[in-house]
C-alpha positions as YAML, in Angstrom:
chain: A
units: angstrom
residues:
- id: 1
  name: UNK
  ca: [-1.70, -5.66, 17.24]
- id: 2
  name: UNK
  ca: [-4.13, -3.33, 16.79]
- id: 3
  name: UNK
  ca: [-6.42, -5.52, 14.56]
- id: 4
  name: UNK
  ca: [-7.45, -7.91, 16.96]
- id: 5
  name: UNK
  ca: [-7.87, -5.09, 19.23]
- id: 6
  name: UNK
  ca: [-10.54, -3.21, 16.57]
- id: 7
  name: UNK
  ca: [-12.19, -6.12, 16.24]
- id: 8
  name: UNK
  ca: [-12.98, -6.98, 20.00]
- id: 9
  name: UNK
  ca: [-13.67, -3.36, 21.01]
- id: 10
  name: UNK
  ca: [-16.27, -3.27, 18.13]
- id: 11
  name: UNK
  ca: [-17.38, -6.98, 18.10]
- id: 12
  name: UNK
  ca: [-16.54, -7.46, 14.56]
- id: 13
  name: UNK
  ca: [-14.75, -9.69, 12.72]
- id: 14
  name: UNK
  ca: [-11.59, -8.76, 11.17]
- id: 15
  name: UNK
  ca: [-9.49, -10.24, 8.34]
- id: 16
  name: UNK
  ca: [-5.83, -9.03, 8.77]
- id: 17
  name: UNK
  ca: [-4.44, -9.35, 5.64]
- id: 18
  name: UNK
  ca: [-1.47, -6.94, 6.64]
- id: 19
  name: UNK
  ca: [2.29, -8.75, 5.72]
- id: 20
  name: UNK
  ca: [5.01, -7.52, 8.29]
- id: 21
  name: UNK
  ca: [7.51, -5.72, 6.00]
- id: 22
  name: UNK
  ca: [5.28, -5.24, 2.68]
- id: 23
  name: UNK
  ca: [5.66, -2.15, 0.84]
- id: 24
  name: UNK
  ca: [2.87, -0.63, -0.73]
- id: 25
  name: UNK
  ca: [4.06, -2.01, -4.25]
- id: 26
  name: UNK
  ca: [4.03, -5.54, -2.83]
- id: 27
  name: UNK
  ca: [0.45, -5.09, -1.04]
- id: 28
  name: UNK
  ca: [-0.38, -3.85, -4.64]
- id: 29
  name: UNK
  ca: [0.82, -7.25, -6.02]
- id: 30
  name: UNK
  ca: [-1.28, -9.09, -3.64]
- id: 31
  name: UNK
  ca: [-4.20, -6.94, -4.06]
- id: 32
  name: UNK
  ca: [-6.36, -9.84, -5.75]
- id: 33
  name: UNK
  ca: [-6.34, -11.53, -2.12]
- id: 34
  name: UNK
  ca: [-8.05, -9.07, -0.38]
- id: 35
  name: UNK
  ca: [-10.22, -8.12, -3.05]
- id: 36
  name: UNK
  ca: [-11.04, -12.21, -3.39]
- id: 37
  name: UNK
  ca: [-12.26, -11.70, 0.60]
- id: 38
  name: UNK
  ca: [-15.69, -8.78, -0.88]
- id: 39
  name: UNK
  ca: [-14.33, -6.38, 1.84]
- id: 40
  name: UNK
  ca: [-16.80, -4.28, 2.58]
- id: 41
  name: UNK
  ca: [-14.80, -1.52, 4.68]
- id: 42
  name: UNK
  ca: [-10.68, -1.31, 4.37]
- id: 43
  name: UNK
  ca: [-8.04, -0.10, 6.70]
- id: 44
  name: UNK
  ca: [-4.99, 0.60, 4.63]
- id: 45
  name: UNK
  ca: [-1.98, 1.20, 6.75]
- id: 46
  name: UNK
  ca: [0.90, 1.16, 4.52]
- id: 47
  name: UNK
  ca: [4.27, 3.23, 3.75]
- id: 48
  name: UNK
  ca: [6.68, 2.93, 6.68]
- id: 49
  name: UNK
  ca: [8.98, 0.33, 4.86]
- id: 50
  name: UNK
  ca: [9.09, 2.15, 1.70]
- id: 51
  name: UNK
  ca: [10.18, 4.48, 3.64]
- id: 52
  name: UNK
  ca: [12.54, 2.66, 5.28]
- id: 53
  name: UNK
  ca: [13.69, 1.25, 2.11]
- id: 54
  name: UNK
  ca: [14.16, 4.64, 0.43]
- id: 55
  name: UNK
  ca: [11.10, 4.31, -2.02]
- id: 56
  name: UNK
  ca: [10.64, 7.81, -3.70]
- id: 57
  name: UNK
  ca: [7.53, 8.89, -2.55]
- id: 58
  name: UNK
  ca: [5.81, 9.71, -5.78]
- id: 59
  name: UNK
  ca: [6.45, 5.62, -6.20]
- id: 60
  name: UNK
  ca: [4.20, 4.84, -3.06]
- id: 61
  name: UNK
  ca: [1.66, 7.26, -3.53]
- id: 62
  name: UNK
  ca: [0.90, 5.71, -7.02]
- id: 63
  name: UNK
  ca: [0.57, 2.39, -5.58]
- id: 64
  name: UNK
  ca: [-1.15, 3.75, -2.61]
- id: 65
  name: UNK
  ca: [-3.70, 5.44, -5.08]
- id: 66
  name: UNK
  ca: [-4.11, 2.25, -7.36]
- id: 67
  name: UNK
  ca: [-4.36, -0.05, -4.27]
- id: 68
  name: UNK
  ca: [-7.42, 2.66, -3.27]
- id: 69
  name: UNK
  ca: [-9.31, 2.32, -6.58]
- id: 70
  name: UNK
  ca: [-9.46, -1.29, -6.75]
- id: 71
  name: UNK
  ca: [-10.62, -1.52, -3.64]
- id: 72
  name: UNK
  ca: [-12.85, 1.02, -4.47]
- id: 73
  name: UNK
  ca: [-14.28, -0.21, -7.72]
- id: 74
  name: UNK
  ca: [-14.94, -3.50, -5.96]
- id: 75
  name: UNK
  ca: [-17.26, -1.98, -3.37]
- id: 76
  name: UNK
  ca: [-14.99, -1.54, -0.55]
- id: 77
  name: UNK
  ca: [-15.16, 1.53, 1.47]
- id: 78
  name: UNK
  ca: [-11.14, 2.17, 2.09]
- id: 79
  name: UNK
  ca: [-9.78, 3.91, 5.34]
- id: 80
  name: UNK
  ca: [-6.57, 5.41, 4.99]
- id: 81
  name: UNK
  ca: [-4.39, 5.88, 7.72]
- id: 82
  name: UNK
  ca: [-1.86, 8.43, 7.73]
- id: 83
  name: UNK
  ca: [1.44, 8.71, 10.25]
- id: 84
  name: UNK
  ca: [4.33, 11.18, 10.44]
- id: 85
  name: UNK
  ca: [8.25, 9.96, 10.49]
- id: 86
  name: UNK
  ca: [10.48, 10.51, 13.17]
- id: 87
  name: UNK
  ca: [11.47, 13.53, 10.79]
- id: 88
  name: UNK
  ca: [8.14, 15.35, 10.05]
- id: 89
  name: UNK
  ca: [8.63, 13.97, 6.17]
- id: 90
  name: UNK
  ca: [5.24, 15.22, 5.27]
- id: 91
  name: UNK
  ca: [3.88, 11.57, 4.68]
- id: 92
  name: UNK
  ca: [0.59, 12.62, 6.66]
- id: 93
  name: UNK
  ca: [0.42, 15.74, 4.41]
- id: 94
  name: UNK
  ca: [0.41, 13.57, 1.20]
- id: 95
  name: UNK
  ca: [-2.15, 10.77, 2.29]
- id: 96
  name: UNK
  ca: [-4.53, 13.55, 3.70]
- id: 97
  name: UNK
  ca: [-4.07, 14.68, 0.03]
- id: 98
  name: UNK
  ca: [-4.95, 11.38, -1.78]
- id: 99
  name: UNK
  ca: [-7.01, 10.49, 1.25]
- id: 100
  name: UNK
  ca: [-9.08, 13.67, -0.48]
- id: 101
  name: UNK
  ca: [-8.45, 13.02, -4.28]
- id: 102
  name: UNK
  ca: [-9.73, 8.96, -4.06]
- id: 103
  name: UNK
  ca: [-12.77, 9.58, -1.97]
- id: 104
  name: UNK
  ca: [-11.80, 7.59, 1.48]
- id: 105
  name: UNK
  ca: [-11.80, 8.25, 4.63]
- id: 106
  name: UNK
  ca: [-8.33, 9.14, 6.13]
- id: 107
  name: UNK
  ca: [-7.08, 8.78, 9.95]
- id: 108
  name: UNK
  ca: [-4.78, 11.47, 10.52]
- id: 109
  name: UNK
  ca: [-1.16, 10.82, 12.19]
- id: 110
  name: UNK
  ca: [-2.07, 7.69, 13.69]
- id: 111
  name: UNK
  ca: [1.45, 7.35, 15.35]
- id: 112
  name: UNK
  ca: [1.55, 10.76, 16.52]
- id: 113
  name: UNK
  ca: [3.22, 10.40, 20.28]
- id: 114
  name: UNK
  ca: [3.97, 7.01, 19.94]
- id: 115
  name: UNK
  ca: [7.09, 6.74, 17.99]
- id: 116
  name: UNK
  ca: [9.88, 8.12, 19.37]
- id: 117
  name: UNK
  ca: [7.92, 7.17, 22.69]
- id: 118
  name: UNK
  ca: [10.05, 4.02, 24.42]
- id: 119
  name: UNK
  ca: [7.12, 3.14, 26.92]
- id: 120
  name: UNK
  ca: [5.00, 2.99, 23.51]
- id: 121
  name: UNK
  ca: [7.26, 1.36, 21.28]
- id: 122
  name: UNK
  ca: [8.99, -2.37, 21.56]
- id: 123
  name: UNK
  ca: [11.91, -1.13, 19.13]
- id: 124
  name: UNK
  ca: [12.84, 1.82, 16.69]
- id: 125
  name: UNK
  ca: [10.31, 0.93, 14.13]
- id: 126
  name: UNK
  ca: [7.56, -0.88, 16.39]
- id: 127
  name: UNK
  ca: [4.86, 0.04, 18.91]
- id: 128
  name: UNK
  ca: [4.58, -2.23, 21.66]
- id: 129
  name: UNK
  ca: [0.60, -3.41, 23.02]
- id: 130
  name: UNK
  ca: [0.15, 0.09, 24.74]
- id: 131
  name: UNK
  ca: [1.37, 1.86, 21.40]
- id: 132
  name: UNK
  ca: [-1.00, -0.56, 19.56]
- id: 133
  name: UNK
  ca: [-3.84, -0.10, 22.02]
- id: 134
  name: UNK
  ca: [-3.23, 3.92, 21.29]
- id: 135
  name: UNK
  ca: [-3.62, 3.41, 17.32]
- id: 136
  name: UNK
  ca: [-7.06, 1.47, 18.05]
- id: 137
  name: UNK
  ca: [-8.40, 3.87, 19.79]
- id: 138
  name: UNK
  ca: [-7.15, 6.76, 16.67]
- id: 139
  name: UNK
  ca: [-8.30, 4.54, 14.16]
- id: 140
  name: UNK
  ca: [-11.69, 3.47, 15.96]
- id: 141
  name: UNK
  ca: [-14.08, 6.11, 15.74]
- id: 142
  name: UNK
  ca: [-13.72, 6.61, 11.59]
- id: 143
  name: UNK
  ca: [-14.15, 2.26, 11.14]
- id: 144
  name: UNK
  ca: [-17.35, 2.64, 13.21]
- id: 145
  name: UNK
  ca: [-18.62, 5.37, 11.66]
- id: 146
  name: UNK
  ca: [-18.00, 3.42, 8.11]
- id: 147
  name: UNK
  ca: [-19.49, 0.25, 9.53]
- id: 148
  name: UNK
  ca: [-23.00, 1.76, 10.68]
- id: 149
  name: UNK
  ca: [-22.82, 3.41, 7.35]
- id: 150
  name: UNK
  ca: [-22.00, 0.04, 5.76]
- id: 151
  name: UNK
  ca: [-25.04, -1.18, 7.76]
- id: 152
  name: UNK
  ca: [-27.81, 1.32, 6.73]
- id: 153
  name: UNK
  ca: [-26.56, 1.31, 2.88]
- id: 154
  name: UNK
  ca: [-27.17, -3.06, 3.23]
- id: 155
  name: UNK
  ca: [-30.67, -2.34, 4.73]
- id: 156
  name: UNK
  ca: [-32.03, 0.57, 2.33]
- id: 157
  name: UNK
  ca: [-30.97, -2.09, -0.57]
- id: 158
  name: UNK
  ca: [-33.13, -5.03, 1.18]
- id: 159
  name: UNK
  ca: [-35.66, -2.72, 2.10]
- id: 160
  name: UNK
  ca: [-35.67, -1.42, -1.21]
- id: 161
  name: UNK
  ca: [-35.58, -4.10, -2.90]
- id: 162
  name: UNK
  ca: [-38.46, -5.68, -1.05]
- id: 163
  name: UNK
  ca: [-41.84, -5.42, -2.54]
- id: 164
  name: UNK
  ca: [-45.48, -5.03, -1.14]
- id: 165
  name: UNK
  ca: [-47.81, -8.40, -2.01]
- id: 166
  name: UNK
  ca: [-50.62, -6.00, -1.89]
- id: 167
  name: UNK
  ca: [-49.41, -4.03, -4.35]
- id: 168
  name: UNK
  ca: [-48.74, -6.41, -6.86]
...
């Protein structure tokens, strides 16, 4: 999927801790997993089975935002990833929106071209490797960007933290 490929094309280790079929209340109820891992940078890519399984939206968006602030109060930088139905249900609209209201950095319509797209997609729901090589390369640029900034922030705090034997 298109964590492994992340992590080889920016020679970084990875922790999937996605679960095929989770909605975003039960990634919420396993939140204390990741947040046992001290991420440092988060790609949350959630909502496609609630909608599939009718969750209201006002439902995931509330777990959505609470999943963000733990994350968030723990340290983590979180990357939101937004995507569009098949029906233009205004899903990318509403994460740009919390995206905004939480503080993280969103990915815009991640699946935009690829569903719908049978030489992108292994069934209905489901890109194939070329889809999944396609939401790498959306999703990319932003986790780079928040890893060099993840970078720099760790090295101002050692360097700042360091002090000068002569001016003891």
């Amino acid at each position: 999927g298109y964590v492994s490929i992340l992590s080889a094309r920016l020679n970084t280790p990875i922790a999937n801790q996605g679960v095929s079929g989770d909605t975003a209340e039960q990634a919420l109820a396993r939140i204390a997993h990741v947040e046992a891992l001290d991420p440092q940078i988060v790609v949350l890519l959630l909502g496609g089975n609630d909608i599939l399984r009718q969750v209201p939206r006002p439902t995931t968006l509330t777990h959505m935002r609470s999943i963000i602030q733990r994350l968030q109060q723990g340290g983590a930088v979180v990357i939101l990833v937004g995507f569009k139905g098949l029906l233009g249900d205004g899903v990318n609209d509403d994460y740009k929106r919390l995206a905004k209201e939480t503080g993280c950095l969103f990915v815009p319509d991640v699946l935009d071209g690829i569903l719908g797209n049978p030489s992108l997609m292994s069934d209905e729901v489901h890109p194939n490797d070329a889809g999944y090589l396609k939401i790498a390369d959306r999703i990319a640029p932003t986790l780079e960007a928040a890893i060099v900034t993840a970078q720099e922030t760790a090295a101002q705090r050692v360097s700042t933290t360091r002090t000068d034997p002569a001016i003891e």
